[in-house]
mmCIF file of C-alpha atoms in Angstrom:
data_model
loop_
_atom_site.group_PDB
_atom_site.id
_atom_site.type_symbol
_atom_site.label_atom_id
_atom_site.label_comp_id
_atom_site.label_asym_id
_atom_site.label_seq_id
_atom_site.Cartn_x
_atom_site.Cartn_y
_atom_site.Cartn_z
ATOM 1 C CA MET I 1063 14.742 43.135 34.213
ATOM 2 C CA ASP I 1064 15.053 46.933 33.592
ATOM 3 C CA TRP I 1065 17.489 46.920 36.165
ATOM 4 C CA MET I 1066 19.875 44.967 33.223
ATOM 5 C CA THR I 1067 19.830 47.487 30.684
ATOM 6 C CA SER I 1068 21.263 50.050 33.087
ATOM 7 C CA HIS I 1069 24.334 50.469 34.336
ATOM 8 C CA TRP I 1070 26.835 48.211 34.047
ATOM 9 C CA PHE I 1071 25.151 46.047 31.870
ATOM 10 C CA ASP I 1072 23.677 48.437 29.344
ATOM 11 C CA VAL I 1073 28.090 48.941 27.837
ATOM 12 C CA SER I 1074 29.357 46.921 25.040
ATOM 13 C CA GLY I 1075 30.645 43.664 25.818
ATOM 14 C CA LEU I 1076 34.668 44.486 25.987
ATOM 15 C CA GLU I 1077 33.546 47.139 28.097
ATOM 16 C CA PHE I 1078 32.329 45.256 30.681
ATOM 17 C CA LEU I 1079 34.556 41.851 30.462
ATOM 18 C CA VAL I 1080 37.525 44.844 31.771
ATOM 19 C CA TRP I 1081 35.102 45.900 34.488
ATOM 20 C CA PHE I 1082 34.561 42.594 35.062
ATOM 21 C CA VAL I 1083 38.185 40.988 35.210
ATOM 22 C CA THR I 1084 39.763 44.248 36.835
ATOM 23 C CA VAL I 1085 36.883 44.032 39.646
ATOM 24 C CA GLY I 1086 37.936 39.577 39.555
ATOM 25 C CA ALA I 1087 41.290 40.884 40.071
ATOM 26 C CA MET I 1088 40.831 43.415 43.016
ATOM 27 C CA GLY I 1089 38.984 40.818 44.538
ATOM 28 C CA THR I 1090 41.514 38.173 44.392
ATOM 29 C CA ALA I 1091 44.053 40.326 45.811
ATOM 30 C CA PHE I 1092 41.793 41.786 48.635
ATOM 31 C CA VAL I 1093 40.723 37.975 49.861
ATOM 32 C CA ALA I 1094 44.069 37.160 49.574
ATOM 33 C CA PHE I 1095 45.536 39.543 51.778
ATOM 34 C CA GLY I 1096 42.631 39.270 54.157
ATOM 35 C CA ILE I 1097 43.497 35.520 54.322
ATOM 36 C CA ARG I 1098 46.752 35.892 54.857
ATOM 37 C CA TRP I 1099 46.658 38.336 57.272
ATOM 38 C CA LEU I 1100 44.040 36.500 59.424
ATOM 39 C CA LEU I 1101 46.140 33.167 58.663
ATOM 40 C CA GLY I 1102 49.199 35.355 59.947
ATOM 41 C CA ARG I 1103 47.347 36.265 62.865
ATOM 42 C CA TRP I 1104 45.845 33.015 63.759
ATOM 43 C CA ALA I 1105 49.799 31.766 64.105
ATOM 44 C CA PRO I 1106 51.062 30.482 67.028
ATOM 45 C CA SER I 1107 53.888 32.852 67.904
ATOM 46 C CA GLU I 1108 56.943 30.745 67.984
ATOM 47 C CA THR I 1109 57.868 26.919 66.046
ATOM 48 C CA GLN I 1110 55.986 24.249 67.870
ATOM 49 C CA SER I 1111 57.527 20.635 68.582
ATOM 50 C CA LEU I 1112 55.392 18.151 67.062
ATOM 51 C CA GLY I 1113 55.298 13.923 66.701
ATOM 52 C CA LEU I 1114 54.934 11.872 64.140
ATOM 53 C CA TYR I 1115 51.813 11.437 62.728
ATOM 54 C CA GLU I 1116 50.987 15.296 63.831
ATOM 55 C CA THR I 1117 53.789 16.228 61.488
ATOM 56 C CA ALA I 1118 51.873 14.201 59.222
ATOM 57 C CA TYR I 1119 48.521 15.677 59.055
ATOM 58 C CA LEU I 1120 50.095 19.173 58.760
ATOM 59 C CA ALA I 1121 51.786 17.845 55.422
ATOM 60 C CA GLY I 1122 49.298 16.057 53.983
ATOM 61 C CA GLY I 1123 46.103 16.146 55.582
ATOM 62 C CA PRO I 1124 44.558 12.644 57.278
ATOM 63 C CA LYS I 1125 45.214 10.421 54.266
ATOM 64 C CA ARG I 1126 49.177 11.323 54.698
ATOM 65 C CA ALA I 1127 48.920 10.654 58.326
ATOM 66 C CA ILE I 1128 46.927 7.205 57.248
ATOM 67 C CA GLU I 1129 50.231 6.131 55.311
ATOM 68 C CA THR I 1130 52.437 7.273 57.790
ATOM 69 C CA VAL I 1131 51.097 5.017 60.320
ATOM 70 C CA LEU I 1132 51.076 2.183 58.387
ATOM 71 C CA ALA I 1133 54.610 2.523 57.388
ATOM 72 C CA GLU I 1134 56.075 3.042 60.996
ATOM 73 C CA LEU I 1135 54.032 -0.080 61.545
ATOM 74 C CA GLN I 1136 55.633 -2.201 59.738
ATOM 75 C CA GLN I 1137 58.907 -0.414 60.323
ATOM 76 C CA ARG I 1138 58.552 -1.011 63.577
ATOM 77 C CA ASN I 1139 57.609 -5.065 61.868
ATOM 78 C CA LEU I 1140 53.825 -5.121 63.082
ATOM 79 C CA ILE I 1141 52.400 -5.814 60.156
ATOM 80 C CA GLU I 1142 53.179 -7.461 56.886
ATOM 81 C CA THR I 1143 52.171 -7.526 53.429
ATOM 82 C CA GLN I 1144 51.459 -10.683 51.844
ATOM 83 C CA ASP I 1145 50.504 -11.315 47.880
ATOM 84 C CA ARG I 1146 47.876 -14.424 47.535
ATOM 85 C CA GLN I 1147 45.257 -15.465 45.068
ATOM 86 C CA ARG I 1148 46.507 -11.703 43.067
ATOM 87 C CA LYS I 1149 45.156 -9.835 46.440
ATOM 88 C CA ARG I 1150 47.595 -8.340 48.236
ATOM 89 C CA ARG I 1151 46.591 -8.146 52.269
ATOM 90 C CA VAL I 1152 47.804 -6.388 54.743
ATOM 91 C CA ARG I 1153 47.668 -7.506 58.764
ATOM 92 C CA VAL I 1154 49.501 -7.970 61.893
ATOM 93 C CA ARG I 1155 52.372 -9.708 61.577
ATOM 94 C CA PRO I 1156 51.540 -12.884 63.404
ATOM 95 C CA ARG I 1157 53.668 -13.367 67.347
ATOM 96 C CA SER I 1158 54.453 -9.556 66.914
ATOM 97 C CA GLY I 1159 53.249 -9.203 70.123
ATOM 98 C CA ALA I 1160 51.807 -6.335 69.354
ATOM 99 C CA PHE I 1161 48.833 -6.130 71.393
ATOM 100 C CA ASN I 1162 51.192 -6.685 74.802
ATOM 101 C CA ARG I 1163 52.997 -3.309 73.924
ATOM 102 C CA ARG I 1164 49.964 -1.716 74.019
ATOM 103 C CA ASN I 1165 51.755 1.076 76.198
ATOM 104 C CA GLU I 1166 54.170 1.581 74.096
ATOM 105 C CA LEU I 1167 51.795 2.370 70.750
ATOM 106 C CA ASP I 1168 50.358 5.846 69.975
ATOM 107 C CA PRO I 1169 46.944 6.100 69.892
ATOM 108 C CA LEU I 1170 46.467 6.196 65.610
ATOM 109 C CA GLU I 1171 48.804 2.895 66.146
ATOM 110 C CA LEU I 1172 46.516 0.885 68.515
ATOM 111 C CA GLU I 1173 43.335 1.605 66.704
ATOM 112 C CA THR I 1174 45.064 0.807 63.033
ATOM 113 C CA LEU I 1175 46.215 -2.492 64.551
ATOM 114 C CA ARG I 1176 42.391 -2.998 65.753
ATOM 115 C CA ALA I 1177 41.459 -2.220 62.428
ATOM 116 C CA LEU I 1178 43.513 -4.661 60.313
ATOM 117 C CA ALA I 1179 43.615 -7.717 62.872
ATOM 118 C CA VAL I 1180 39.858 -8.055 62.060
ATOM 119 C CA SER I 1181 40.286 -7.942 58.391
ATOM 120 C CA ALA I 1182 39.582 -4.804 57.097
ATOM 121 C CA THR I 1183 39.218 -2.921 54.294
ATOM 122 C CA PRO I 1184 41.192 0.285 53.027
ATOM 123 C CA ALA I 1185 37.510 2.009 53.413
ATOM 124 C CA ALA I 1186 37.171 0.198 56.938
ATOM 125 C CA LEU I 1187 40.601 1.725 58.518
ATOM 126 C CA ARG I 1188 40.099 4.825 57.382
ATOM 127 C CA GLU I 1189 36.595 4.928 58.789
ATOM 128 C CA SER I 1190 37.713 3.275 61.956
ATOM 129 C CA LEU I 1191 40.957 5.823 61.795
ATOM 130 C CA ALA I 1192 37.882 8.822 61.999
ATOM 131 C CA ASP I 1193 37.766 9.543 65.266
ATOM 132 C CA ALA I 1194 42.336 9.227 65.948
ATOM 133 C CA LEU I 1195 42.279 11.437 62.879
ATOM 134 C CA ALA I 1196 40.468 14.443 64.734
ATOM 135 C CA ASP I 1197 42.012 13.876 67.884
ATOM 136 C CA LEU I 1198 45.169 14.712 65.576
ATOM 137 C CA ARG I 1199 43.405 17.428 64.157
ATOM 138 C CA ARG I 1200 42.700 19.153 67.837
ATOM 139 C CA SER I 1201 45.710 18.982 68.443
ATOM 140 C CA LEU I 1202 46.978 20.511 65.749
ATOM 141 C CA VAL I 1203 44.076 23.528 66.475
ATOM 142 C CA GLY I 1204 45.305 23.816 69.983
ATOM 143 C CA LYS I 1205 48.619 24.172 68.673
ATOM 144 C CA GLN I 1206 47.011 27.009 66.133
ATOM 145 C CA LEU I 1207 48.992 25.243 63.419
ATOM 146 C CA TRP I 1208 45.413 24.295 61.761
ATOM 147 C CA LEU I 1209 42.440 25.956 61.234
ATOM 148 C CA GLY I 1210 39.303 24.877 63.374
ATOM 149 C CA ALA I 1211 36.138 25.035 62.698
ATOM 150 C CA ALA I 1212 35.100 28.898 63.986
ATOM 151 C CA GLN I 1213 38.158 30.131 61.909
ATOM 152 C CA LEU I 1214 37.241 28.552 58.696
ATOM 153 C CA ARG I 1215 33.790 29.747 58.591
ATOM 154 C CA VAL I 1216 35.772 33.241 58.513
ATOM 155 C CA VAL I 1217 37.889 31.951 55.723
ATOM 156 C CA VAL I 1218 34.842 30.787 54.043
ATOM 157 C CA GLY I 1219 32.697 33.825 54.663
ATOM 158 C CA LEU I 1220 34.973 36.900 53.141
ATOM 159 C CA ILE I 1221 35.794 34.422 50.082
ATOM 160 C CA THR I 1222 31.920 34.336 49.707
ATOM 161 C CA LEU I 1223 31.391 37.740 50.050
ATOM 162 C CA VAL I 1224 33.923 39.064 47.818
ATOM 163 C CA ALA I 1225 33.293 35.831 45.289
ATOM 164 C CA ALA I 1226 29.177 36.003 45.539
ATOM 165 C CA PRO I 1227 28.402 39.266 44.200
ATOM 166 C CA TRP I 1228 31.129 39.061 41.117
ATOM 167 C CA ILE I 1229 29.605 35.670 39.933
ATOM 168 C CA VAL I 1230 25.834 36.726 40.504
ATOM 169 C CA VAL I 1231 26.615 40.180 38.111
ATOM 170 C CA GLY I 1232 28.724 37.950 35.734
ATOM 171 C CA LEU I 1233 26.107 35.277 35.474
ATOM 172 C CA ALA I 1234 23.153 37.953 34.590
ATOM 173 C CA ARG I 1235 25.370 39.424 32.273
ATOM 174 C CA LEU I 1236 25.939 35.952 29.969
ATOM 175 C CA SER I 1237 21.930 35.582 30.239
ATOM 176 C CA GLN I 1238 21.476 38.933 28.769
ATOM 177 C CA GLY I 1239 24.329 38.605 26.056
ATOM 178 C CA VAL I 1240 23.127 34.906 25.316
ATOM 179 C CA ALA I 1241 19.884 36.763 24.856
ATOM 180 C CA ARG I 1242 20.527 39.291 22.416
ATOM 181 C CA GLY I 1243 23.224 36.528 20.690
ATOM 182 C CA GLU I 1244 26.314 38.744 21.588
ATOM 183 C CA PRO I 1245 29.585 36.367 22.006
ATOM 184 C CA VAL I 1246 30.801 35.401 25.509
ATOM 185 C CA GLY I 1247 33.104 33.155 24.964
ATOM 186 C CA LEU I 1248 35.424 35.157 26.918
ATOM 187 C CA LEU I 1249 33.069 36.175 29.685
ATOM 188 C CA VAL I 1250 32.396 32.272 30.301
ATOM 189 C CA VAL I 1251 36.438 31.380 30.518
ATOM 190 C CA SER I 1252 36.423 34.727 33.231
ATOM 191 C CA LEU I 1253 33.522 33.102 35.352
ATOM 192 C CA THR I 1254 35.608 28.940 34.941
ATOM 193 C CA LEU I 1255 38.183 30.291 36.046
ATOM 194 C CA GLY I 1256 36.803 32.605 38.538
ATOM 195 C CA GLY I 1257 34.201 29.707 39.508
ATOM 196 C CA LEU I 1258 37.777 27.036 39.865
ATOM 197 C CA ALA I 1259 39.956 29.438 42.237
ATOM 198 C CA VAL I 1260 37.516 29.928 44.739
ATOM 199 C CA VAL I 1261 36.724 25.976 44.863
ATOM 200 C CA LEU I 1262 40.065 25.260 44.887
ATOM 201 C CA ALA I 1263 40.891 28.465 47.346
ATOM 202 C CA LEU I 1264 37.489 26.426 49.896
ATOM 203 C CA LEU I 1265 39.316 23.332 49.234
ATOM 204 C CA SER I 1266 43.004 24.106 50.186
ATOM 205 C CA ILE I 1267 42.637 26.561 53.082
ATOM 206 C CA ARG I 1268 43.585 24.517 56.402
ATOM 207 C CA ARG I 1269 46.726 25.485 57.961
ATOM 208 C CA THR I 1270 47.873 28.684 59.348
ATOM 209 C CA ARG I 1271 50.680 30.845 58.424
ATOM 210 C CA GLY I 1272 52.560 28.453 61.532
ATOM 211 C CA ALA I 1273 52.743 25.186 59.348
ATOM 212 C CA ALA I 1274 55.109 26.185 57.407
ATOM 213 C CA PRO I 1275 57.804 27.011 59.287
ATOM 214 C CA THR I 1276 57.304 24.217 61.411
ATOM 215 C CA LEU I 1277 57.684 21.349 58.183
ATOM 216 C CA ARG I 1278 60.715 23.719 56.807
ATOM 217 C CA ARG I 1279 62.302 22.625 60.398
ATOM 218 C CA ALA I 1280 61.022 19.111 60.304
ATOM 219 C CA HIS I 1281 62.404 19.304 56.563
ATOM 220 C CA GLY I 1282 65.800 20.268 57.794
ATOM 221 C CA ALA I 1283 65.971 18.176 60.263
ATOM 222 C CA LEU I 1284 65.385 14.908 58.623
ATOM 223 C CA LEU I 1285 68.109 15.890 56.068
ATOM 224 C CA ALA I 1286 70.428 16.685 59.274
ATOM 225 C CA GLY I 1287 69.042 14.197 61.804
ATOM 226 C CA PRO I 1288 70.794 12.116 63.817
ATOM 227 C CA ALA I 1289 69.527 8.686 65.144
ATOM 228 C CA ARG I 1290 66.413 7.612 64.801
ATOM 229 C CA PRO I 1291 63.998 7.721 68.776
ATOM 230 C CA GLN I 1292 61.567 4.689 68.693
ATOM 231 C CA ILE I 1293 58.836 7.311 69.551
ATOM 232 C CA GLY I 1294 58.318 10.921 71.045
ATOM 233 C CA PRO I 1295 57.828 14.399 70.174
ATOM 234 C CA LEU I 1296 60.304 16.224 67.166
ATOM 235 C CA GLY I 1297 62.678 17.669 69.341
ATOM 236 C CA GLU I 1298 65.395 20.152 68.162
ATOM 237 C CA ALA I 1299 67.088 18.247 65.725
ATOM 238 C CA ALA I 1300 65.926 15.126 67.124
ATOM 239 C CA VAL I 1301 64.759 13.704 63.856
ATOM 240 C CA PRO I 1302 64.652 10.179 62.407
ATOM 241 C CA SER I 1303 67.262 9.950 59.252
ATOM 242 C CA GLY I 1304 65.829 8.969 55.722
ATOM 243 C CA ASP I 1305 67.413 5.243 57.089
ATOM 244 C CA PHE I 1306 63.818 5.018 58.249
ATOM 245 C CA ALA I 1307 60.355 4.965 55.775
ATOM 246 C CA SER I 1308 57.877 6.714 58.214
ATOM 247 C CA TRP I 1309 59.455 10.081 58.687
ATOM 248 C CA PRO I 1310 59.890 10.507 54.736
ATOM 249 C CA VAL I 1311 56.567 9.742 54.217
ATOM 250 C CA ALA I 1312 55.125 11.984 56.632
ATOM 251 C CA LEU I 1313 56.755 15.095 55.086
ATOM 252 C CA HIS I 1314 56.385 14.058 51.468
ATOM 253 C CA GLY I 1315 53.901 10.920 50.974
ATOM 254 C CA PHE I 1316 54.078 7.057 50.153
ATOM 255 C CA ASP I 1317 54.926 7.378 46.340
ATOM 256 C CA LYS I 1318 57.754 10.941 47.008
ATOM 257 C CA ALA I 1319 59.491 8.960 49.733
ATOM 258 C CA THR I 1320 59.584 5.673 47.743
ATOM 259 C CA ALA I 1321 60.927 7.830 44.579
ATOM 260 C CA ARG I 1322 63.334 9.812 46.936
ATOM 261 C CA ASP I 1323 64.973 6.431 48.250
ATOM 262 C CA ARG I 1324 63.421 3.091 47.276
ATOM 263 C CA ASP I 1325 66.600 1.118 49.328
ATOM 264 C CA ALA I 1326 65.467 3.410 52.853
ATOM 265 C CA ASN I 1327 61.403 2.552 52.361
ATOM 266 C CA ASP I 1328 61.556 -1.123 50.716
ATOM 267 C CA GLY I 1329 58.084 -2.278 51.387
ATOM 268 C CA VAL I 1330 56.123 1.298 51.511
ATOM 269 C CA GLY I 1331 55.691 0.608 47.882
ATOM 270 C CA ALA I 1332 52.710 -1.870 48.435
ATOM 271 C CA LEU I 1333 51.317 -0.518 50.869
ATOM 272 C CA SER I 1334 50.733 2.230 48.924
ATOM 273 C CA THR I 1335 49.433 0.356 46.741
ATOM 274 C CA TRP I 1336 47.167 -1.526 48.479
ATOM 275 C CA LEU I 1337 46.024 1.778 50.340
ATOM 276 C CA SER I 1338 45.208 3.702 47.066
ATOM 277 C CA GLY I 1339 43.081 0.446 46.411
ATOM 278 C CA ALA I 1340 44.517 -0.954 43.521
ATOM 279 C CA GLY I 1341 43.962 -4.580 44.473
ATOM 280 C CA GLY I 1342 43.057 -6.548 47.817
ATOM 281 C CA SER I 1343 42.114 -6.762 51.164
ATOM 282 C CA VAL I 1344 43.045 -6.285 54.728
ATOM 283 C CA GLY I 1345 43.272 -9.614 57.097
ATOM 284 C CA ASP I 1346 44.000 -13.009 57.164
ATOM 285 C CA GLY I 1347 42.648 -15.301 59.559
ATOM 286 C CA ASP I 1348 45.850 -16.337 60.792
ATOM 287 C CA ALA I 1349 47.012 -13.478 61.918
ATOM 288 C CA GLY I 1350 44.884 -15.050 65.371
ATOM 289 C CA CYS I 1351 44.139 -11.539 66.893
ATOM 290 C CA GLY I 1352 41.494 -9.456 67.728
ATOM 291 C CA GLY I 1353 41.015 -5.910 68.231
ATOM 292 C CA GLY I 1354 42.213 -4.823 71.569
ATOM 293 C CA CYS I 1355 43.082 -8.547 73.256
ATOM 294 C CA GLY I 1356 46.383 -10.381 73.204
ATOM 295 C CA GLY I 1357 46.168 -12.701 71.122
ATOM 296 C CA CYS I 1358 49.337 -12.183 68.911
ATOM 297 C CA GLY I 1359 51.279 -11.938 72.072
ATOM 298 C CA GLY I 1360 54.969 -13.144 71.223
#
């Protein structure tokens, strides 16, 4: 291990720590500017128009899209929550005619109804919606708002290229310091913070820089928008007002949407409790629907 006693490994602990932190800060700045440039280059040249569930996915990922479709179906009286024997259930509303209106349903809505009709659990619902959610993600990738697989590999590669050598050097010096009985507390803290920053970056970078202006436009239109359309793309100003739960949920999630307007989001709290797994199951024997059949006819 002669290489560990030469060059920067042979300097004092304080000198190494100053050098180590400085290099880490420079590497962080390089990665931050590099990723910012890439995300800008991959962004669309103009603000995109999105549908309800695309907006939800862009704002909060798959979980937000599931929250939004449940809120939307409840607002349209196609599903309902029910408390029985201290358990909360979510089911297709009887005699709603849900499956007789398939042409009016978004694919995500139809798959949600099919899952609820066969007594799915929250976990099973998420699994049933995997393909529909993947279609949403691909749509956002096509609109240059979400990173595709190849773009994500570039981001991961850039982070790894800079972070891996820094971490290896830090771990080598840590090993040497422990062997020599030197104080290594500050080095451990630096490595821990650096490692957490890397993990957070790898987990959080999913959207291009085109996502922020698109969501800002949706937020503004939500506040000033006119009446809610039955279903359709997010137009220049044709975004539903806060009187309806689905759009606030799409932009803010269950908890924040409920906190912002409890009256407008009546019933959303029940869906939130169920989806979070705080008790309950889905479906009910008297729902009378099989997935894809017309058993819920009006």
